[in-house]
mmCIF file of C-alpha atoms and ligand atoms in Angstrom:
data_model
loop_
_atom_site.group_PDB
_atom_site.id
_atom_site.type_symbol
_atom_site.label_atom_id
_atom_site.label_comp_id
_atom_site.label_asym_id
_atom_site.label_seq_id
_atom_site.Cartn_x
_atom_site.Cartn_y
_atom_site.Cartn_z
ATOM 1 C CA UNK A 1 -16.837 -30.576 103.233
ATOM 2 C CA UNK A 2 -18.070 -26.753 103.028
ATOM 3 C CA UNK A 3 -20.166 -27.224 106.152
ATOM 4 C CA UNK A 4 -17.184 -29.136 107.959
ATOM 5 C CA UNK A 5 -15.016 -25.991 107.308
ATOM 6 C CA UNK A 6 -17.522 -23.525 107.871
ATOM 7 C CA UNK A 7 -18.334 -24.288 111.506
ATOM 8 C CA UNK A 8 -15.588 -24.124 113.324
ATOM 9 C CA UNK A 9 -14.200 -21.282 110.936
ATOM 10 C CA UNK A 10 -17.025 -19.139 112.624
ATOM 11 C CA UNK A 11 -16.119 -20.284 115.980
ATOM 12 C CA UNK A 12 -12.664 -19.330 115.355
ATOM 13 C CA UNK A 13 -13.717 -15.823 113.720
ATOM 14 C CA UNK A 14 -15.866 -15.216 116.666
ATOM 15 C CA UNK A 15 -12.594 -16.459 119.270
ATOM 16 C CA UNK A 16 -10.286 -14.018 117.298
ATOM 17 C CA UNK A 17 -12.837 -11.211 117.498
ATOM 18 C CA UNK A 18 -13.047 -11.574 120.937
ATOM 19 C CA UNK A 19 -9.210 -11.933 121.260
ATOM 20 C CA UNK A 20 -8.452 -8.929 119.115
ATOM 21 C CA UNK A 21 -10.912 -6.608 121.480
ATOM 22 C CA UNK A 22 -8.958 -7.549 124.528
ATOM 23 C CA UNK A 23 -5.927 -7.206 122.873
ATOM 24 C CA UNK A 24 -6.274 -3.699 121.426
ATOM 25 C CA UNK A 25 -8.500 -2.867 124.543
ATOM 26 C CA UNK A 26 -5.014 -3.531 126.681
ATOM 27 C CA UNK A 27 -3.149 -1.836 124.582
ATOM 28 C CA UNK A 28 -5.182 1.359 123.670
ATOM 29 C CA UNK A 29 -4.947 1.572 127.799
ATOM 30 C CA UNK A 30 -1.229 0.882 128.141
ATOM 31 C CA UNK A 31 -0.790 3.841 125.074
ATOM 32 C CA UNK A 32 -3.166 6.081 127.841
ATOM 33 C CA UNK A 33 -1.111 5.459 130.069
ATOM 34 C CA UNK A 34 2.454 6.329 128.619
ATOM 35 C CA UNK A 35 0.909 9.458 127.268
ATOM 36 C CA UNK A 36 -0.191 10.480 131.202
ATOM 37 C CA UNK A 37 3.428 9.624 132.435
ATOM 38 C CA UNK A 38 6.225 12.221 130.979
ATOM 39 C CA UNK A 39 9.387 10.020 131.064
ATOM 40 C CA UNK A 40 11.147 11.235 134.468
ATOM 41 C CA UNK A 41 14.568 13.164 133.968
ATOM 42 C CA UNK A 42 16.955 13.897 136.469
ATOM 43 C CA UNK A 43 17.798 11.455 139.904
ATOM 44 C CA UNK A 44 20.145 11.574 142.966
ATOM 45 C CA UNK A 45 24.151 12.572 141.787
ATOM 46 C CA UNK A 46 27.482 13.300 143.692
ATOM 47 C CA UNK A 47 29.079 16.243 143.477
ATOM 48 C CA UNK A 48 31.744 17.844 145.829
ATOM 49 C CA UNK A 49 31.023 21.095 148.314
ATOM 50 C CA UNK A 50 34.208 22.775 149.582
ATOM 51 C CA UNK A 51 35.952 19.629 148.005
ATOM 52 C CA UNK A 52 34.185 16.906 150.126
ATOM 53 C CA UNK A 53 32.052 14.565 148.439
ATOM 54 C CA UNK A 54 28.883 15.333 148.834
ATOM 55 C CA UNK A 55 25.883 13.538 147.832
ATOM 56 C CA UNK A 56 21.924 14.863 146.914
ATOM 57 C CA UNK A 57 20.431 12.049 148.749
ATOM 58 C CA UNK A 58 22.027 12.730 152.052
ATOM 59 C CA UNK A 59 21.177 16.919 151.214
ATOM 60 C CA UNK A 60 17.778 16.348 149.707
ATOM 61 C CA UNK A 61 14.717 18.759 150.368
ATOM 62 C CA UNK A 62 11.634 18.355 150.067
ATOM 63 C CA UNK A 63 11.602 20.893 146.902
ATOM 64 C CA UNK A 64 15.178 21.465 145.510
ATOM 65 C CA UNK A 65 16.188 24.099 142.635
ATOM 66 C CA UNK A 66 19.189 23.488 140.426
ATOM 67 C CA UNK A 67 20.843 25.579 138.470
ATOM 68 C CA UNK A 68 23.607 25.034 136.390
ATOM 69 C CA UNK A 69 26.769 27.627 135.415
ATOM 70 C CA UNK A 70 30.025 29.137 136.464
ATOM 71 C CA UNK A 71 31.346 31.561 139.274
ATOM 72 C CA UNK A 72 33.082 33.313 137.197
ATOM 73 C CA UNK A 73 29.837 34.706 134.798
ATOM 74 C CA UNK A 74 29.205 37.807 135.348
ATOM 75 C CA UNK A 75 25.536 38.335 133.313
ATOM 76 C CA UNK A 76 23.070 35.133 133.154
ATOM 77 C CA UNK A 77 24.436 33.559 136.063
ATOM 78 C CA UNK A 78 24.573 36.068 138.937
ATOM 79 C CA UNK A 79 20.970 37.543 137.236
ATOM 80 C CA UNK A 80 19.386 34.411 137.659
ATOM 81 C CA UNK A 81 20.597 33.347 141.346
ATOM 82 C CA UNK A 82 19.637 36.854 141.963
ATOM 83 C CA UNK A 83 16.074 36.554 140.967
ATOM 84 C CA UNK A 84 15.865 33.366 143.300
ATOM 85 C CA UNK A 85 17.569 34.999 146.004
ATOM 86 C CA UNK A 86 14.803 37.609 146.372
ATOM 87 C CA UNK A 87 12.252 34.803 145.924
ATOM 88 C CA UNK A 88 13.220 33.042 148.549
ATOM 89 C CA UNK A 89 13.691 36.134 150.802
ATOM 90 C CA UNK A 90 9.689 36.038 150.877
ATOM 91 C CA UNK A 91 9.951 32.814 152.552
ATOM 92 C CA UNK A 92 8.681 31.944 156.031
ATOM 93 C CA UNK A 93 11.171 29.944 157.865
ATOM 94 C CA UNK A 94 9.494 26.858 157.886
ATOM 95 C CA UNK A 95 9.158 26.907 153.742
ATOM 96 C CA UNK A 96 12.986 27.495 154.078
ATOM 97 C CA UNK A 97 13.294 24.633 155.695
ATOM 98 C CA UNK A 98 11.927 22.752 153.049
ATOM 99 C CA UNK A 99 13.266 24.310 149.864
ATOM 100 C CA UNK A 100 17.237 25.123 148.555
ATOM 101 C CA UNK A 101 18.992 26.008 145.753
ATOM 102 C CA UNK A 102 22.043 24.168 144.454
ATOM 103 C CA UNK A 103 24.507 25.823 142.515
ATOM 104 C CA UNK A 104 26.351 23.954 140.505
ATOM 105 C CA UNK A 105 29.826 25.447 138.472
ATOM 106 C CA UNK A 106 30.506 23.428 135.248
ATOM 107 C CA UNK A 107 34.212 25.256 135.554
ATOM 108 C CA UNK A 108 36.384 22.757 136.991
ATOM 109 C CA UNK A 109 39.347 24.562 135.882
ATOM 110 C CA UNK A 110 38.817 27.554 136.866
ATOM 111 C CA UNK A 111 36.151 27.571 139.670
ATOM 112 C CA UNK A 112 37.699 26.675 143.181
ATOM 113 C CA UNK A 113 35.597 24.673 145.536
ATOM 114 C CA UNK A 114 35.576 27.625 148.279
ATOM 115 C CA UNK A 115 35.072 29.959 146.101
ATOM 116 C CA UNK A 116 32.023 28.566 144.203
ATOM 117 C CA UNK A 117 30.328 28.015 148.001
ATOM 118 C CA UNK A 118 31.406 31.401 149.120
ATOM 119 C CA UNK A 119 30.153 32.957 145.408
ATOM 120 C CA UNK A 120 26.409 31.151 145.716
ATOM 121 C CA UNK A 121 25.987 32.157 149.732
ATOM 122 C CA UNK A 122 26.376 35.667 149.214
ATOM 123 C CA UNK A 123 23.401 35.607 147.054
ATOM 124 C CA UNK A 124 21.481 33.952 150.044
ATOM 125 C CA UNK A 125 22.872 32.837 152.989
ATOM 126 C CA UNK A 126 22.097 29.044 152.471
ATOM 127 C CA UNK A 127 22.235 28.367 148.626
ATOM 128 C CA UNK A 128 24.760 25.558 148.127
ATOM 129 C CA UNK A 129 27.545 26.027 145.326
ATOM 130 C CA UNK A 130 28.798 22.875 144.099
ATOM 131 C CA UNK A 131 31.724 21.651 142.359
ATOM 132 C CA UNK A 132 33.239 18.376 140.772
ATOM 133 C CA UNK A 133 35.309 16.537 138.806
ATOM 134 C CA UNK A 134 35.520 16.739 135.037
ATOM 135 C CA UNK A 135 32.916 13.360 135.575
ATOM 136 C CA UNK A 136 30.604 13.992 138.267
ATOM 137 C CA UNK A 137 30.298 17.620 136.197
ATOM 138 C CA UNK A 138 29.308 15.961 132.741
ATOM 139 C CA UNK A 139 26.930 13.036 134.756
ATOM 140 C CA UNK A 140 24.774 15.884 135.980
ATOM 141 C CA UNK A 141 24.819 17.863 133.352
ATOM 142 C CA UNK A 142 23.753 15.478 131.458
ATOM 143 C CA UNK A 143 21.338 13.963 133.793
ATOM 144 C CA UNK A 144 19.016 16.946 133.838
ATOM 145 C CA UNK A 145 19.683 17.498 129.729
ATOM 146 C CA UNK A 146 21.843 20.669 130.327
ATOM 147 C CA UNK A 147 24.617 21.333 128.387
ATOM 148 C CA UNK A 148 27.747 23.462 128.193
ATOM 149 C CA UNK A 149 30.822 24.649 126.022
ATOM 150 C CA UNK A 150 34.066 25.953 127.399
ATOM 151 C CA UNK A 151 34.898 28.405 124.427
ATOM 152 C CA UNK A 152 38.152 30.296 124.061
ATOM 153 C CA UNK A 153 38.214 34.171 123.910
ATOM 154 C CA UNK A 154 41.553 35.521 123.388
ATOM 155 C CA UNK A 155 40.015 39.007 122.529
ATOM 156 C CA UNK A 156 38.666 38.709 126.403
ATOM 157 C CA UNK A 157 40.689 39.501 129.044
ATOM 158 C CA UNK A 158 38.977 36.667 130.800
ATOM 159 C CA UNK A 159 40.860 34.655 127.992
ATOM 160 C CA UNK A 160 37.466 32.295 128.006
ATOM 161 C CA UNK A 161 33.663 31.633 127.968
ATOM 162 C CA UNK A 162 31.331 28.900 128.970
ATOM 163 C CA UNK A 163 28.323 28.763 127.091
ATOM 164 C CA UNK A 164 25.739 26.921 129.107
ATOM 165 C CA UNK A 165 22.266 26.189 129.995
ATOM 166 C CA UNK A 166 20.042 28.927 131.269
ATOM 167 C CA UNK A 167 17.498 27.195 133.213
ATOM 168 C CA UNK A 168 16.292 26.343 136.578
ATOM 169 C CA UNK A 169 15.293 23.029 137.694
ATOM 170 C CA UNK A 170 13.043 21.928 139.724
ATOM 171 C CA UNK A 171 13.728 18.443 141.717
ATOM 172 C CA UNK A 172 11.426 16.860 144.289
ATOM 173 C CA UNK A 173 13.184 14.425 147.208
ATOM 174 C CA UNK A 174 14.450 11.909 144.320
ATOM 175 C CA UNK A 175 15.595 14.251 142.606
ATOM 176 C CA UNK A 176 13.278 14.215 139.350
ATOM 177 C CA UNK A 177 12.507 17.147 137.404
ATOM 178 C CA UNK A 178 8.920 18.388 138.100
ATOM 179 C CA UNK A 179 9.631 21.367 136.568
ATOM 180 C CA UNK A 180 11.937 23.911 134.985
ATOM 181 C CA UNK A 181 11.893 27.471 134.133
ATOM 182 C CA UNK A 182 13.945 28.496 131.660
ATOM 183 C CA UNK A 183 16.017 32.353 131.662
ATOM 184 C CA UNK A 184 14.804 33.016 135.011
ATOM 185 C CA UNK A 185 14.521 36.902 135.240
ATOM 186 C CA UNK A 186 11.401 37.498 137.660
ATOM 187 C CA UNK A 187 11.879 36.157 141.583
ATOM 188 C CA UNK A 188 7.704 36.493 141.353
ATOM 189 C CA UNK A 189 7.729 33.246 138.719
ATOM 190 C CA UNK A 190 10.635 31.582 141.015
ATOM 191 C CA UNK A 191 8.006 32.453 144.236
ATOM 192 C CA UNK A 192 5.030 31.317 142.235
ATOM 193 C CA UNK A 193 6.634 28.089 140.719
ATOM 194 C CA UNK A 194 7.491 27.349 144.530
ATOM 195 C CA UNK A 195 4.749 28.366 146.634
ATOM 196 C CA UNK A 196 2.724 25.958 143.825
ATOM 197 C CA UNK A 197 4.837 22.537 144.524
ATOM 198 C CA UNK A 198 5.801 22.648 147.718
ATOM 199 C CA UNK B 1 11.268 48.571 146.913
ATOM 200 C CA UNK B 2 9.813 50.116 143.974
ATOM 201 C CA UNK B 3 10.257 53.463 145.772
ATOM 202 C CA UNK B 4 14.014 52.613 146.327
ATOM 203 C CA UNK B 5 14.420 51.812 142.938
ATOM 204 C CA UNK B 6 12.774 55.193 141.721
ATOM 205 C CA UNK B 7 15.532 57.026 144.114
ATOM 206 C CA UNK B 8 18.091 55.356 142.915
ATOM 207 C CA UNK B 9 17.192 55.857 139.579
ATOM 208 C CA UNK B 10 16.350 59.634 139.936
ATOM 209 C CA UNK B 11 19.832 60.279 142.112
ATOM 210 C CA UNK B 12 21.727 58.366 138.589
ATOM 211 C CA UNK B 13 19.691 60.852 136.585
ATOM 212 C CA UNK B 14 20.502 63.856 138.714
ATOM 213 C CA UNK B 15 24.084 63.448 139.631
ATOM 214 C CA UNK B 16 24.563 62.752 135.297
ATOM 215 C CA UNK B 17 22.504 65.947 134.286
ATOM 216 C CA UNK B 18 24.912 67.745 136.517
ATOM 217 C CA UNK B 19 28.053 66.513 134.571
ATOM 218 C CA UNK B 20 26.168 66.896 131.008
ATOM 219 C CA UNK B 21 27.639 68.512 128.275
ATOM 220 C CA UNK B 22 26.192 69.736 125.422
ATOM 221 C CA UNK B 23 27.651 68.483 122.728
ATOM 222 C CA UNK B 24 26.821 64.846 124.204
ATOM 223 C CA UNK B 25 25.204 62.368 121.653
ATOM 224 C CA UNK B 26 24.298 59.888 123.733
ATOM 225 C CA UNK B 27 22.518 60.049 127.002
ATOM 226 C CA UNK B 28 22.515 57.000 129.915
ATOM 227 C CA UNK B 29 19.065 56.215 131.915
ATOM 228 C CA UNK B 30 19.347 53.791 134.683
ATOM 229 C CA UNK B 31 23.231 53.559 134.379
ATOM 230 C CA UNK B 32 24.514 50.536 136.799
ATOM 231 C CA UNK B 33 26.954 48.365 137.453
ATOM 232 C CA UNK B 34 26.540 45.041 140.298
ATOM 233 C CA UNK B 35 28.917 45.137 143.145
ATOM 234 C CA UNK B 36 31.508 42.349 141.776
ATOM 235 C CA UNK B 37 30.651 38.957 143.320
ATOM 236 C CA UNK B 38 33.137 37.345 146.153
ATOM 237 C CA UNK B 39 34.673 34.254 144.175
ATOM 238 C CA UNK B 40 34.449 35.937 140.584
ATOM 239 C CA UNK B 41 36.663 38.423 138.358
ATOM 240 C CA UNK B 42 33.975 40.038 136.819
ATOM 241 C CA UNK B 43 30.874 42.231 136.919
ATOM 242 C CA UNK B 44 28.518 43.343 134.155
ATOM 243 C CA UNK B 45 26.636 47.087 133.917
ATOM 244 C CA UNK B 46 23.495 47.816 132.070
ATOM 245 C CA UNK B 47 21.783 51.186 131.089
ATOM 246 C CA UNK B 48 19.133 52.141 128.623
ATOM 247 C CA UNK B 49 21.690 54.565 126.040
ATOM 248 C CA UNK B 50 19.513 57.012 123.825
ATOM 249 C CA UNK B 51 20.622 58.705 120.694
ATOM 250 C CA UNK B 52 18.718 61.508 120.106
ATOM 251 C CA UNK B 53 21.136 62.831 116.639
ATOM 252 C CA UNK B 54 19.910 62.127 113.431
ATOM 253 C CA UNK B 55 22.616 59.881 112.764
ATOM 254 C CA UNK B 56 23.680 56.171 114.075
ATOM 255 C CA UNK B 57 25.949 56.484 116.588
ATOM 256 C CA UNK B 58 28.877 53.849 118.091
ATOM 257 C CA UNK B 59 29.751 53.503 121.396
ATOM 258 C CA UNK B 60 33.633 52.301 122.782
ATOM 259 C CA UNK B 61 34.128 51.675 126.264
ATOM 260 C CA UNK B 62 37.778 52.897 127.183
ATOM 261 C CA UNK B 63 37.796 52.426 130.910
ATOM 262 C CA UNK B 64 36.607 52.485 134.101
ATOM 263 C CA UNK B 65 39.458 53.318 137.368
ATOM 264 C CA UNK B 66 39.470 51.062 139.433
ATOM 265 C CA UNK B 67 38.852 48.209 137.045
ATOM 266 C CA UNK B 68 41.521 46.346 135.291
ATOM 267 C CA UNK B 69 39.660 45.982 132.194
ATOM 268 C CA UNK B 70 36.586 46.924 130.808
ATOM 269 C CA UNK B 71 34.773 45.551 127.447
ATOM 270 C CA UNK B 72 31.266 45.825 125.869
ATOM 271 C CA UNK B 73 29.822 42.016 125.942
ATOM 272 C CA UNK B 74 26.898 40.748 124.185
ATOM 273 C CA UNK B 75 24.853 37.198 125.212
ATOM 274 C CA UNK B 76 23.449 35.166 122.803
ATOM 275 C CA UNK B 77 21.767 31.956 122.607
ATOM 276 C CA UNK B 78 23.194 29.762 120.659
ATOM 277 C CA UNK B 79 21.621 26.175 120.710
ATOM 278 C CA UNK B 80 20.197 25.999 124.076
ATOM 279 C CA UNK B 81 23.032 27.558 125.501
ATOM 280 C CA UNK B 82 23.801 31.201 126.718
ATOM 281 C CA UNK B 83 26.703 32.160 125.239
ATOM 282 C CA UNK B 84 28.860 35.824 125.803
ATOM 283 C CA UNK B 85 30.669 36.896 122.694
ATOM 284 C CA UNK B 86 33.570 40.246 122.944
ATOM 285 C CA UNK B 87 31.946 42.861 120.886
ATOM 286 C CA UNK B 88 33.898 45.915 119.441
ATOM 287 C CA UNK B 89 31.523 48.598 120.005
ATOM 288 C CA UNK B 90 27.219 49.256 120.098
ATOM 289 C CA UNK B 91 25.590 51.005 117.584
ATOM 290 C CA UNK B 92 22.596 53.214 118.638
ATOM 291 C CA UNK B 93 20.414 53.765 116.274
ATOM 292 C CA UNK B 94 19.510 57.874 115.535
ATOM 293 C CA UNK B 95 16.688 58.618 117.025
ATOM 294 C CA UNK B 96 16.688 55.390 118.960
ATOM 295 C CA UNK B 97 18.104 53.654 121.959
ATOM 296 C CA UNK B 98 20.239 50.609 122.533
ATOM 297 C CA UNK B 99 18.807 49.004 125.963
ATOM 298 C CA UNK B 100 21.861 46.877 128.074
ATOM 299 C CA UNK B 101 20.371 44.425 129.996
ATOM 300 C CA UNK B 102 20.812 41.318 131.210
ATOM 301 C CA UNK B 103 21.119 38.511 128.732
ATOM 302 C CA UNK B 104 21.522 40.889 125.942
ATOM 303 C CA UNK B 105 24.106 43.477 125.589
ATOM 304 C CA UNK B 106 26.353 44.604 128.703
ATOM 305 C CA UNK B 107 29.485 46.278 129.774
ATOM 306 C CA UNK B 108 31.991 43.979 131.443
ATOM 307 C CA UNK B 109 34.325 45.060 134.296
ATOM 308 C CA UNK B 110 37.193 42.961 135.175
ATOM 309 C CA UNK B 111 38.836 42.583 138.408
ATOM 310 C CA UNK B 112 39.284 45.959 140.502
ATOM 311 C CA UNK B 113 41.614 46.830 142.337
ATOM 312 C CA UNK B 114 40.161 47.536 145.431
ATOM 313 C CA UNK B 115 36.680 46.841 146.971
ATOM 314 C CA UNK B 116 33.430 48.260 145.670
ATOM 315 C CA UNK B 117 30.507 48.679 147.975
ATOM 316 C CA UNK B 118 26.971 49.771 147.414
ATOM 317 C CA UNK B 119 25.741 53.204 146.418
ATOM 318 C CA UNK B 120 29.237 53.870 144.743
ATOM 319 C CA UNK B 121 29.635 56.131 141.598
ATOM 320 C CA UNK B 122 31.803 54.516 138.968
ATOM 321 C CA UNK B 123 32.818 56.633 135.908
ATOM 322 C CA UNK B 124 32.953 54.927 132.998
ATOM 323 C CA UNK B 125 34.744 56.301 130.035
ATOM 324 C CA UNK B 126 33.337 56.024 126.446
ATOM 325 C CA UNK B 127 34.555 56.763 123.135
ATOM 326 C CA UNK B 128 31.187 58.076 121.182
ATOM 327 C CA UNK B 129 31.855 58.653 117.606
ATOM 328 C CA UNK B 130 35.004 58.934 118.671
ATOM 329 C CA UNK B 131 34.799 61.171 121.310
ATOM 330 C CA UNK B 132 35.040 60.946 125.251
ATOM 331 C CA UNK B 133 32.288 60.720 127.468
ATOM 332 C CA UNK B 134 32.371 60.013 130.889
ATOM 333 C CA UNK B 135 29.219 58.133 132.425
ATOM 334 C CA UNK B 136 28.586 57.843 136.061
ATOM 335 C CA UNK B 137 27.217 54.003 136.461
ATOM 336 C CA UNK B 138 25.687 53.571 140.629
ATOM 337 C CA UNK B 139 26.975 50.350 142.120
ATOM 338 C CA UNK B 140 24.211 48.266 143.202
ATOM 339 C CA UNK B 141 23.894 44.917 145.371
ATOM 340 C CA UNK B 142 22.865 42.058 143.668
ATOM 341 C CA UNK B 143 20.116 41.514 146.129
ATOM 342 C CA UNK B 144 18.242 44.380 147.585
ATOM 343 C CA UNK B 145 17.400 43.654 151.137
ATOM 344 C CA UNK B 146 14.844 46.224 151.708
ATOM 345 C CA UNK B 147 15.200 47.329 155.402
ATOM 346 C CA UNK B 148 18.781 47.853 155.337
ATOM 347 C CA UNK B 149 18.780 49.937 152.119
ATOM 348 C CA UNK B 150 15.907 51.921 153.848
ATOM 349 C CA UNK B 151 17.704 52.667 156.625
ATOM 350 C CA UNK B 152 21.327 53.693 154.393
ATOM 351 C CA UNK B 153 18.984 56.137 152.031
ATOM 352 C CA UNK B 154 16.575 58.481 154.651
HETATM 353 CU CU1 LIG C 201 30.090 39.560 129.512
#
């Protein structure tokens, strides 16, 4: 009876020895693997420009900054398209070509269409300011894990505030995050960052 | 660029010393304010303010012509987010300075009444401890396009 049992109770150890090396081996190289691949964040989204739709698919560059805010901000907002303005004035024309900025204003009740386009071309003559709806807005947002908060301030004479993300984004064609810099104050970094991915 | 800056910053410095009083408290390096953006209602200023008293001193803002409004603003981030709170008045520390900058502490400047170009002087009136002092902020672009602003200075 022992010698009966004892057998194939080796075979089997051996079988399940063999088994459980393959099986951790796989999965040891699948965990390799997910640690090498940061989850992707961010993807195409519609959003209107001068109140046509307009989609990021059909606008795509090859490198495409995003930054998130409101026309009406007059410190963080204008500082940081300023900063990316003069980066991109060190551009040749054919990086240009290849690179934008979309700005897009979270302010849907307050931010006109023409006005947000008009607001992010003075800073440079091709930067794209972008509205929406109350939807398209919140989709983005939370697409590329912004946030903002429409706060009243009846001390203000502005009457409100948005409190928002700070942070420029960094899409390739598909519009995936490949990188984001956050309280952009130096066009060198923006130059850097770009000159670097493109 | 650099060398424009300097200029700039030496003509604020001048054109100020000339209107300095004596019994001033507080003195304004680098005083600015952005030409106001097409398609907002607002512009911020910054300046480094010293306090050279022995004593902490608080600083009002009263008004600036032709501005609708003005009001002393600080940012702050509050959970991720940059968020601009109304503030009464700054405090500058004696023997200290308070720098506004962006991000931080600022003066606000709501809608003027007419339009503001480059290389303007705005005076901007302060109550300090109480008392008024006039500060001559230079209106600057929001981007500097080096040959033009060559060309406008020499
Ligand atoms: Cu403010």
């Amino acid at each position: 009876m022992e010698f009966t049992i004892r057998k194939p109770s080796l075979k089997v150890f051996v079988v399940a020895l063999l088994c459980a090396t393959f099986v951790s081996g796989v999965l040891l190289f699948s965990l390799i693997k997910m640690a090498n691949t940061t989850p992707t964040v961010g993807g195409s989204f519609e959003l209107k420009y001068r109140g046509a739709e307009w989609r990021f698919l059909d606008h795509n560059k090859r490198l495409n900054l995003l930054y998130i805010g409101y026309a009406k901000c007059p410190d963080v907002c204008p500082m940081s398209l300023s900063v990316v303005a003069q980066a991109f004035l060190k551009f040749s024309e054919n990086e240009l070509k290849q690179i934008q900025l979309l700005f897009l204003s979270v302010d849907y009740q307050n931010d006109k269409p023409d006005d947000v386009a008009d607001y992010a071309a003075q800073f440079f003559k091709d930067f794209v300011g972008l509205t929406g709806t109350k939807e398209q807005i919140d989709f983005v947002v939370n697409l590329f894990g912004a946030s903002y908060l429409m706060e009243k301030n009846p001390k203000s004479y502005i009457g409100y505030s948005i409190a928002h993300t700070d942070k420029i984004f960094f899409l390739n064609e598909k519009g995936e995050v490949i990188k984001s810099i956050a309280n952009p104050r130096s066009d060198e970094q923006i130059y850097q960052s770009v000159k670097q991915l493109l | 660029m650099k060398n424009i800056m300097f200029i700039g910053l030496t003509l604020a410095t001048f054109s100020y010393a000339k209107d300095k009083k004596l019994a001033e408290l507080l003195s304004f390096q680098d005083a600015r304010i952005f030409v106001p953006s097409k398609g907002s209602v607002a512009t911020a200023g910054y300046a480094v303010v010293n306090n050279k008293s022995e004593k902490e001193v608080s600083l009002v803002i009263s008004k600036a012509e032709p501005f609708k409004a003005v009001e002393t603003h600080m940012t702050v981030e509050k959970e991720g987010r940059m968020a601009m709170e109304k503030v009464d008045k700054f405090l500058i520390p004696a023997n200290g300075s308070l720098e506004l900058k962006p991000g931080g502490n600022h003066i606000m400047l709501f809608e003027p009444s007419r339009e503001i170009k480059v290389n303007e002087e705005i005076k901007v009136e302060f109550l300090v401890d109480g008392q008024n002092q006039e500060v001559p902020f230079k209106t600057i672009p929001r981007v500097s396009t080096p040959k033009k602003e060559e060309t406008h200075h020499h």
